Short mmCIF file of C-alpha atoms and ligand atoms in Angstrom, two decimals:
data_model
loop_
_atom_site.label_atom_id
_atom_site.label_comp_id
_atom_site.label_asym_id
_atom_site.label_seq_id
_atom_site.Cartn_x
_atom_site.Cartn_y
_atom_site.Cartn_z
CA MET A 1 106.61 70.55 42.56
CA THR A 2 107.14 74.08 43.78
CA LEU A 3 107.25 73.24 47.48
CA GLU A 4 109.97 70.72 46.63
CA ASN A 5 111.95 73.50 44.95
CA VAL A 6 111.69 75.67 48.05
CA LEU A 7 112.76 72.77 50.29
CA SER A 8 115.74 71.96 48.04
CA ARG A 9 116.78 75.57 48.10
CA ILE A 10 116.58 75.61 51.91
CA ASP A 11 118.87 72.54 52.01
CA ALA A 12 121.34 74.12 49.59
CA GLU A 13 121.37 77.46 51.42
CA MET A 14 121.92 76.07 54.94
CA PRO A 15 125.55 77.26 55.21
CA ALA A 16 124.54 80.84 54.33
CA ALA A 17 121.48 80.70 56.63
CA THR A 18 123.69 79.46 59.47
CA ASP A 19 126.19 82.27 58.86
CA ARG A 20 123.41 84.83 59.09
CA LEU A 21 122.21 83.34 62.39
CA LEU A 22 125.76 83.37 63.78
CA ASP A 23 125.98 87.03 62.80
CA LEU A 24 122.80 87.86 64.72
CA LEU A 25 123.99 85.81 67.71
CA ARG A 26 127.14 87.96 67.96
CA ILE A 27 125.00 90.95 68.92
CA GLN A 28 124.81 91.20 72.71
CA SER A 29 121.11 92.12 72.97
CA ILE A 30 120.58 91.56 76.71
CA SER A 31 117.39 93.48 77.34
CA THR A 32 117.33 93.59 81.12
CA ASP A 33 120.70 95.34 81.50
CA PRO A 34 120.78 99.03 80.45
CA ALA A 35 124.49 98.65 79.60
CA TYR A 36 123.40 96.71 76.48
CA LYS A 37 120.90 99.25 75.18
CA ALA A 38 122.97 100.04 72.08
CA GLU A 39 123.32 96.31 71.36
CA CYS A 40 119.55 95.82 71.50
CA ASP A 41 119.26 98.68 69.05
CA ARG A 42 121.85 97.03 66.83
CA ALA A 43 119.92 93.74 66.81
CA ALA A 44 116.78 95.62 65.75
CA ASP A 45 118.72 97.37 62.96
CA TRP A 46 120.15 94.03 61.84
CA LEU A 47 116.65 92.56 61.54
CA VAL A 48 115.29 95.60 59.68
CA ALA A 49 118.10 95.24 57.13
CA ASP A 50 117.65 91.49 56.88
CA LEU A 51 113.90 91.80 56.27
CA ALA A 52 114.58 94.47 53.64
CA SER A 53 116.86 92.00 51.86
CA ILE A 54 113.85 89.74 51.25
CA GLY A 55 111.64 92.59 50.09
CA VAL A 56 109.87 93.31 53.37
CA GLN A 57 109.09 96.93 54.26
CA ALA A 58 110.42 96.93 57.81
CA ALA A 59 111.15 99.60 60.40
CA LYS A 60 112.50 99.93 63.89
CA ARG A 61 109.70 101.30 66.04
CA ALA A 62 110.48 103.23 69.21
CA THR A 63 108.96 102.31 72.57
CA PRO A 64 109.81 103.63 76.05
CA GLY A 65 112.10 100.58 76.25
CA HIS A 66 113.82 98.66 73.46
CA PRO A 67 112.45 99.05 69.93
CA MET A 68 110.05 96.73 68.17
CA VAL A 69 110.69 95.67 64.59
CA VAL A 70 107.60 95.62 62.39
CA GLY A 71 107.64 94.64 58.73
CA HIS A 72 104.93 94.14 56.16
CA VAL A 73 104.70 92.48 52.81
CA ASP A 74 101.57 92.37 50.73
CA GLY A 75 100.16 89.30 49.05
CA ASP A 76 97.09 87.17 48.38
CA GLY A 77 95.53 84.56 50.61
CA PRO A 78 95.58 84.59 54.40
CA HIS A 79 97.24 87.40 56.34
CA VAL A 80 99.78 85.86 58.69
CA LEU A 81 101.61 87.60 61.52
CA PHE A 82 104.86 86.10 62.77
CA TYR A 83 106.16 86.92 66.27
CA GLY A 84 109.61 86.29 67.74
CA HIS A 85 111.97 88.14 70.09
CA TYR A 86 115.51 89.32 69.44
CA ASP A 87 116.54 90.04 73.03
CA VAL A 88 118.34 87.47 75.18
CA GLN A 89 118.91 86.62 78.83
CA PRO A 90 122.05 87.76 80.70
CA VAL A 91 124.96 85.32 80.43
CA ASP A 92 126.18 85.06 84.00
CA PRO A 93 127.68 83.01 85.52
CA LEU A 94 130.15 83.55 82.70
CA ASP A 95 132.72 81.06 84.02
CA LEU A 96 130.28 78.18 83.45
CA TRP A 97 130.34 78.78 79.68
CA ASP A 98 132.83 76.72 77.69
CA ASN A 99 133.08 79.52 75.12
CA ASP A 100 132.30 83.21 74.82
CA PRO A 101 128.45 83.28 74.76
CA PHE A 102 128.55 85.93 72.04
CA ASP A 103 131.14 84.20 69.89
CA PRO A 104 128.81 81.44 68.65
CA GLN A 105 130.30 78.20 67.32
CA ILE A 106 129.09 75.16 65.44
CA GLU A 107 130.00 72.24 67.65
CA GLU A 108 129.88 68.51 66.91
CA THR A 109 128.34 66.55 69.80
CA PRO A 110 127.42 62.85 70.21
CA ASN A 111 123.82 63.87 69.42
CA GLY A 112 124.68 65.83 66.30
CA ALA A 113 125.85 69.33 65.42
CA VAL A 114 124.69 72.24 67.55
CA ILE A 115 124.88 76.03 67.32
CA ARG A 116 126.28 77.12 70.67
CA GLY A 117 125.73 80.67 71.97
CA ARG A 118 123.36 82.93 73.91
CA GLY A 119 120.05 83.30 72.08
CA SER A 120 120.68 80.39 69.71
CA SER A 121 117.51 78.63 70.88
CA ASP A 122 115.72 81.42 72.77
CA ASP A 123 114.82 83.03 70.50
CA LYS A 124 117.07 84.21 67.65
CA GLY A 125 117.50 80.77 66.09
CA GLN A 126 113.76 80.11 66.27
CA LEU A 127 112.93 83.57 64.92
CA MET A 128 115.25 83.03 61.95
CA THR A 129 113.62 79.69 61.02
CA PHE A 130 110.64 81.64 59.73
CA VAL A 131 112.68 84.40 58.09
CA GLU A 132 114.85 81.83 56.27
CA ALA A 133 111.77 79.95 55.05
CA CYS A 134 110.49 83.24 53.62
CA ARG A 135 113.88 83.95 52.01
CA ALA A 136 113.92 80.60 50.20
CA TRP A 137 110.31 81.08 49.10
CA LYS A 138 111.09 84.53 47.75
CA ALA A 139 114.13 83.24 45.86
CA GLU A 140 112.06 80.49 44.19
CA HIS A 141 108.85 82.41 43.54
CA GLY A 142 109.93 86.03 43.35
CA SER A 143 107.52 86.94 46.14
CA LEU A 144 106.43 85.75 49.57
CA PRO A 145 103.56 83.23 49.78
CA CYS A 146 100.95 85.55 51.29
CA LYS A 147 100.42 88.78 53.14
CA ILE A 148 102.81 88.66 56.09
CA THR A 149 103.44 90.95 59.07
CA PHE A 150 106.72 90.42 60.92
CA PHE A 151 106.63 91.47 64.57
CA PHE A 152 109.82 91.20 66.61
CA GLU A 153 110.08 92.25 70.25
CA GLY A 154 113.21 93.29 72.19
CA GLU A 155 111.94 93.03 75.78
CA GLU A 156 110.55 89.51 76.09
CA GLU A 157 113.26 88.42 78.54
CA SER A 158 112.62 91.43 80.78
CA GLY A 159 108.86 91.25 81.24
CA SER A 160 107.68 92.86 77.97
CA PRO A 161 106.79 96.24 79.55
CA SER A 162 106.17 97.94 76.17
CA LEU A 163 104.34 95.10 74.46
CA VAL A 164 100.72 95.67 75.49
CA PRO A 165 100.79 99.48 75.00
CA PHE A 166 102.45 99.00 71.60
CA MET A 167 99.89 96.41 70.53
CA GLU A 168 97.06 98.66 71.70
CA GLU A 169 98.44 101.72 69.90
CA ASN A 170 99.05 99.78 66.68
CA ALA A 171 96.16 97.34 66.85
CA GLU A 172 94.83 98.03 63.37
CA GLU A 173 98.27 97.56 61.84
CA LEU A 174 98.95 94.31 63.70
CA LYS A 175 95.64 92.55 63.09
CA SER A 176 95.88 89.40 60.98
CA ASP A 177 94.07 86.12 60.31
CA ILE A 178 96.45 84.14 62.48
CA ALA A 179 99.49 84.90 64.64
CA LEU A 180 102.38 82.43 64.48
CA ILE A 181 104.65 82.38 67.52
CA CYS A 182 107.97 80.53 67.44
CA ASP A 183 109.27 80.39 71.02
CA THR A 184 108.38 76.87 72.22
CA GLY A 185 109.82 73.39 71.83
CA LEU A 186 109.42 69.88 70.49
CA PHE A 187 107.54 67.48 72.77
CA GLN A 188 110.13 65.27 74.52
CA SER A 189 112.70 66.75 72.13
CA LYS A 190 111.44 64.79 69.13
CA THR A 191 107.73 65.25 68.39
CA PRO A 192 106.71 68.48 66.65
CA ALA A 193 104.11 70.18 68.83
CA ILE A 194 101.41 72.76 68.28
CA ILE A 195 100.51 74.32 71.60
CA THR A 196 96.76 74.37 72.18
CA SER A 197 96.58 75.66 75.74
CA LEU A 198 98.66 77.72 78.12
CA ARG A 199 98.26 78.11 81.84
CA GLY A 200 97.75 81.47 83.52
CA LEU A 201 99.57 82.57 86.65
CA LEU A 202 98.49 84.23 89.89
CA GLY A 203 100.94 85.26 92.61
CA GLU A 204 100.17 86.05 96.25
CA GLU A 205 102.46 86.95 99.11
CA ILE A 206 101.09 86.78 102.64
CA THR A 207 102.67 87.98 105.86
CA ILE A 208 101.21 86.81 109.15
CA LYS A 209 101.88 89.13 112.10
CA ALA A 210 101.40 88.42 115.79
CA ALA A 211 103.30 90.16 118.64
CA ASN A 212 104.67 93.67 118.10
CA LYS A 213 108.27 92.36 118.28
CA ASP A 214 110.35 89.18 118.25
CA LEU A 215 110.00 87.35 121.57
CA HIS A 216 112.16 84.96 123.62
CA SER A 217 110.72 81.46 123.53
CA GLY A 218 111.68 80.88 127.20
CA MET A 219 109.69 83.91 128.26
CA PHE A 220 106.78 83.77 125.84
CA GLY A 221 106.84 80.32 124.21
CA GLY A 222 103.56 78.46 124.60
CA VAL A 223 101.75 81.64 125.61
CA ALA A 224 102.28 83.98 122.67
CA MET A 225 100.92 82.93 119.26
CA ASN A 226 103.75 82.06 116.85
CA PRO A 227 103.03 83.37 113.32
CA ILE A 228 105.03 80.51 111.78
CA ARG A 229 102.58 78.09 113.35
CA VAL A 230 99.69 80.03 111.82
CA LEU A 231 101.37 80.29 108.43
CA THR A 232 102.24 76.60 108.17
CA LYS A 233 98.71 75.62 109.16
CA ILE A 234 97.35 77.85 106.37
CA ILE A 235 99.75 76.30 103.87
CA ALA A 236 99.09 72.74 105.03
CA GLY A 237 95.38 73.28 104.46
CA LEU A 238 95.76 74.32 100.81
CA HIS A 239 95.71 70.70 99.52
CA ASP A 240 93.62 67.72 100.55
CA GLU A 241 94.71 64.09 100.77
CA SER A 242 94.02 63.48 97.08
CA GLY A 243 96.19 66.38 95.93
CA ARG A 244 93.30 68.72 95.15
CA VAL A 245 93.47 72.41 95.99
CA THR A 246 91.00 73.30 98.74
CA VAL A 247 90.47 77.04 98.11
CA PRO A 248 86.67 77.37 97.78
CA GLY A 249 85.52 77.68 94.17
CA PHE A 250 89.05 76.99 92.90
CA TYR A 251 87.91 74.52 90.24
CA ASP A 252 85.14 76.78 88.87
CA GLY A 253 85.80 77.22 85.16
CA VAL A 254 88.25 74.30 84.89
CA PRO A 255 87.22 72.41 81.74
CA GLU A 256 87.29 68.65 81.42
CA LEU A 257 89.73 67.45 78.79
CA PRO A 258 87.87 66.69 75.52
CA GLU A 259 87.94 62.96 74.80
CA ASP A 260 89.77 63.26 71.48
CA LEU A 261 92.53 65.32 73.08
CA ALA A 262 92.77 62.90 76.00
CA ALA A 263 93.20 60.05 73.51
CA GLN A 264 95.89 61.98 71.62
CA TRP A 265 97.80 62.67 74.82
CA GLN A 266 97.50 59.03 75.82
CA ALA A 267 99.02 58.09 72.46
CA LEU A 268 102.04 60.30 73.16
CA ALA A 269 103.11 57.72 75.74
CA PHE A 270 104.61 60.39 77.98
CA ASP A 271 107.36 58.80 80.04
CA HIS A 272 106.49 60.15 83.48
CA ALA A 273 108.92 57.83 85.20
CA ALA A 274 111.77 59.37 83.19
CA PHE A 275 110.32 62.86 83.63
CA LEU A 276 110.38 62.54 87.41
CA GLY A 277 113.42 60.26 87.38
CA ASP A 278 115.50 63.05 85.82
CA VAL A 279 115.04 65.02 89.04
CA ASP A 280 115.37 61.99 91.32
CA LEU A 281 111.66 61.71 92.09
CA SER A 282 109.24 58.85 91.44
CA VAL A 283 105.71 59.65 92.71
CA PRO A 284 103.46 62.29 91.07
CA ALA A 285 102.27 64.59 93.86
CA GLY A 286 99.29 66.26 92.14
CA GLU A 287 95.65 65.24 91.82
CA GLN A 288 95.76 61.47 92.14
CA ASP A 289 92.99 60.81 89.58
CA ARG A 290 94.93 62.59 86.81
CA THR A 291 97.83 61.48 84.65
CA PRO A 292 101.09 63.42 85.08
CA LEU A 293 100.72 64.92 81.60
CA GLU A 294 97.22 66.17 82.48
CA MET A 295 98.61 67.65 85.71
CA ILE A 296 101.12 69.71 83.73
CA TRP A 297 99.08 70.62 80.65
CA SER A 298 95.46 70.89 81.71
CA ARG A 299 95.08 71.10 85.49
CA PRO A 300 95.47 74.10 87.81
CA THR A 301 97.95 74.09 90.67
CA CYS A 302 98.81 75.81 93.92
CA GLU A 303 102.46 75.89 94.95
CA VAL A 304 104.40 77.50 97.78
CA ASN A 305 107.47 79.10 96.23
CA GLY A 306 109.11 80.59 99.28
CA ILE A 307 108.66 80.79 103.02
CA THR A 308 110.42 82.99 105.57
CA GLY A 309 110.17 83.64 109.28
CA GLY A 310 112.25 83.51 112.44
CA TYR A 311 115.94 82.77 112.66
CA THR A 312 117.40 81.00 109.61
CA GLY A 313 121.11 81.79 110.03
CA GLU A 314 123.95 79.59 111.30
CA GLY A 315 123.54 78.07 114.74
CA PHE A 316 120.39 78.44 116.77
CA LYS A 317 118.24 81.16 118.28
CA THR A 318 115.20 80.51 120.46
CA VAL A 319 113.06 83.23 118.97
CA LEU A 320 109.33 83.64 118.47
CA PRO A 321 109.26 85.85 115.40
CA ALA A 322 106.85 88.75 115.12
CA GLN A 323 105.98 87.72 111.59
CA ALA A 324 106.24 84.98 108.96
CA SER A 325 105.51 85.11 105.26
CA ALA A 326 105.09 82.93 102.18
CA LYS A 327 105.00 83.40 98.43
CA ILE A 328 102.30 81.29 96.84
CA SER A 329 101.52 80.88 93.15
CA PHE A 330 98.61 79.38 91.25
CA ARG A 331 98.76 78.09 87.66
CA LEU A 332 95.36 78.58 86.10
CA VAL A 333 93.53 76.93 83.21
CA GLY A 334 90.38 77.41 81.15
CA ASP A 335 88.02 80.04 82.52
CA GLN A 336 89.37 80.21 86.05
CA ASP A 337 89.05 83.81 87.20
CA PRO A 338 92.28 85.02 88.86
CA HIS A 339 90.48 87.84 90.70
CA LYS A 340 87.91 85.52 92.21
CA ILE A 341 90.60 83.04 93.23
CA ARG A 342 92.60 85.81 94.87
CA GLU A 343 89.47 86.87 96.81
CA ASN A 344 88.61 83.32 97.86
CA PHE A 345 92.21 82.59 98.83
CA ARG A 346 92.31 85.68 101.04
CA ALA A 347 88.99 84.77 102.63
CA TYR A 348 90.41 81.32 103.39
CA VAL A 349 93.53 82.86 104.96
CA GLU A 350 91.40 85.11 107.15
CA SER A 351 89.25 82.18 108.25
CA CYS A 352 92.44 80.57 109.60
CA LEU A 353 93.62 83.61 111.59
CA PRO A 354 93.45 83.26 115.37
CA ALA A 355 92.77 86.25 117.63
CA ASP A 356 95.74 88.65 117.91
CA CYS A 357 97.03 87.80 114.41
CA THR A 358 96.75 89.96 111.32
CA VAL A 359 97.70 89.41 107.69
CA ASP A 360 99.21 91.64 105.00
CA TYR A 361 98.83 90.76 101.32
CA LYS A 362 100.90 91.61 98.33
CA GLY A 363 99.48 90.59 94.97
CA HIS A 364 102.01 89.57 92.28
CA GLY A 365 100.33 89.76 88.94
CA ASN A 366 97.68 87.61 87.41
CA SER A 367 96.94 86.21 83.99
CA ARG A 368 94.25 83.85 82.78
CA GLY A 369 94.92 80.56 81.08
CA SER A 370 94.27 80.42 77.37
CA VAL A 371 92.90 77.80 75.05
CA MET A 372 93.74 78.10 71.36
CA ALA A 373 91.12 77.98 68.64
CA THR A 374 92.09 74.60 67.23
CA ASP A 375 89.09 74.71 64.89
CA HIS A 376 90.91 77.47 62.97
CA PRO A 377 91.94 75.75 59.72
CA ALA A 378 95.60 76.74 60.20
CA PHE A 379 95.91 74.22 63.06
CA GLU A 380 95.09 71.19 60.95
CA GLN A 381 97.15 72.52 58.03
CA ALA A 382 100.15 72.96 60.33
CA ARG A 383 99.65 69.54 61.90
CA VAL A 384 99.77 67.82 58.51
CA ALA A 385 102.70 69.96 57.32
CA LEU A 386 104.77 69.23 60.45
CA SER A 387 103.96 65.52 60.25
CA ASP A 388 105.29 65.50 56.67
CA GLU A 389 108.57 67.04 57.77
CA TRP A 390 109.38 65.19 61.01
CA PRO A 391 109.80 61.45 61.62
CA GLU A 392 106.98 61.60 64.19
CA ALA A 393 103.45 62.87 63.63
CA ALA A 394 102.80 66.31 65.11
CA ALA A 395 100.87 66.56 68.38
CA PHE A 396 98.40 69.06 69.75
CA ALA A 397 100.08 69.68 73.08
CA GLY A 398 99.34 71.62 76.21
CA CYS A 399 101.91 73.83 77.86
CA GLY A 400 102.37 74.06 81.61
CA GLY A 401 104.03 77.45 81.40
CA SER A 402 102.51 80.88 80.93
CA ILE A 403 103.25 82.71 77.65
CA PRO A 404 101.24 85.94 77.91
CA ILE A 405 101.77 87.02 74.28
CA ALA A 406 99.25 84.47 72.98
CA GLY A 407 96.56 85.93 75.21
CA HIS A 408 97.46 89.48 74.13
CA PHE A 409 96.94 88.61 70.46
CA LYS A 410 93.48 87.30 71.26
CA LYS A 411 92.43 90.01 73.71
CA ILE A 412 93.90 93.11 72.06
CA LEU A 413 93.78 92.17 68.38
CA GLY A 414 91.10 89.47 68.31
CA THR A 415 93.63 87.25 66.52
CA ASP A 416 94.08 83.55 67.29
CA ALA A 417 97.64 82.45 67.92
CA MET A 418 99.41 79.25 67.00
CA LEU A 419 102.58 78.38 68.92
CA ILE A 420 105.07 76.13 67.16
CA GLY A 421 108.73 75.80 68.07
CA PHE A 422 111.66 73.46 67.60
CA ALA A 423 113.68 73.85 70.82
CA LYS A 424 114.79 70.72 72.68
CA ASP A 425 114.64 70.09 76.42
CA ASP A 426 118.44 70.16 76.69
CA ASP A 427 118.90 73.51 74.90
CA GLN A 428 119.82 75.13 78.23
CA ILE A 429 117.89 78.28 77.48
CA HIS A 430 118.54 81.04 80.08
CA SER A 431 121.55 78.98 81.26
CA PRO A 432 125.25 78.70 80.38
CA ASN A 433 126.15 76.89 77.12
CA GLU A 434 122.78 77.51 75.45
CA LYS A 435 122.55 75.68 72.12
CA TYR A 436 120.18 75.05 69.22
CA ASP A 437 120.48 71.83 67.26
CA VAL A 438 121.44 72.34 63.61
CA GLU A 439 118.66 69.82 62.97
CA SER A 440 116.12 72.04 64.77
CA PHE A 441 117.24 75.04 62.72
CA HIS A 442 117.18 73.14 59.41
CA LYS A 443 113.94 71.26 59.97
CA GLY A 444 112.39 74.36 61.55
CA ILE A 445 112.99 76.34 58.34
CA ARG A 446 111.61 73.48 56.23
CA SER A 447 108.60 73.20 58.57
CA TRP A 448 107.62 76.85 58.06
CA ALA A 449 107.94 76.47 54.30
CA ARG A 450 105.58 73.50 54.44
CA ILE A 451 103.14 75.30 56.76
CA LEU A 452 103.06 78.42 54.58
CA ASP A 453 102.55 76.21 51.55
CA ALA A 454 99.64 74.40 53.22
CA MET A 455 98.05 77.62 54.43
CA THR A 456 98.23 79.36 51.07
CA ARG A 457 97.23 76.34 48.97
CA ALA A 458 94.04 75.89 51.01
ZN1 ZN B 1 111.86 83.14 74.42
#
């Protein structure tokens, strides 16, 4: 049938598709470093031209930072928006790369062929899976399967400063029935996964101050309050014996896992021993009545990410520091309200302060968790399509990380987002020797063809 024709064409065109990806990977589009501004521009131009070659009206769109690429093609059926990013992370330390990060190579490894180079997995290779699926479709059918908006960002690796303003200014143009985002991975590197929830993130930095200067512990020790003592007591009180976070009201808005999802996750047989074993650990440290997978995908956390105070250099110094500070982050789920949690956390800190001590706060951003609308028909269509392509049935998976773009689509455009990606755990994204499996690239392209087919046939 016609889908079979598209899939056969994808198989036959793999060498040309790979060459195109290698071409894009040669562009040094490091967004965080101003020295590469022209290269980011060049990557945007490359994508505009490539979209034009499959009949998409595309343009480079200026922002205060690096340009967006937006393309449209008209058609019947659902209106789909596809998002990816063309910028990449810096490549240092350069001496840990086996090859020039911007001279990508196809390399045979014991686990199969890989495309080695910066951006191969995050996110140029993933972005091109969708474009190549569209190219094969166009070649077979003479047109694309439905109305599609292509939306490529060039600042994802440097905090996306222009993304929200651009989405707000162009909201009408960017609205669609569903947003597809390809910037995630396979579950345990083999099971295709559709992300159904993302955690939010709240950052707080606290500095406890006591005396007006550093003091000698022989002169003042035991008499003067030591801010490190206060700080560590605050931190020690953030979790109870069972691993739960003690900030008052912290679990307000945390949903219980629906039974069907819990059963699906159980069936994934997540190997938590291997997960922890990989980092030489063996005992899950979170809420003791939860499975490790629940801890990562559906439960909120509180972690101390950094702690400073007193003398930390070589040797020894008997000092009572004037201040001590910690950076603390919370991963949030469901309807947890970051502002309320910040307030309650600060109230808790103040309740721990002895006389003579004060506290300074520095807030570090906050985003809510998000839960995808899995009752949108595209989710089931994609699940079936992915299960047809991969040896293992696709899973509805949670994601422990925070990917703000999905929330932006919902909040700014009112559009539900579906996150599907084909990266593997060992792709070394953001690190030296980044790679993307040729299998991920090939099956990723075929997956999008199947998903588009399922969505437009429905
Ligand atoms: Zn990415």
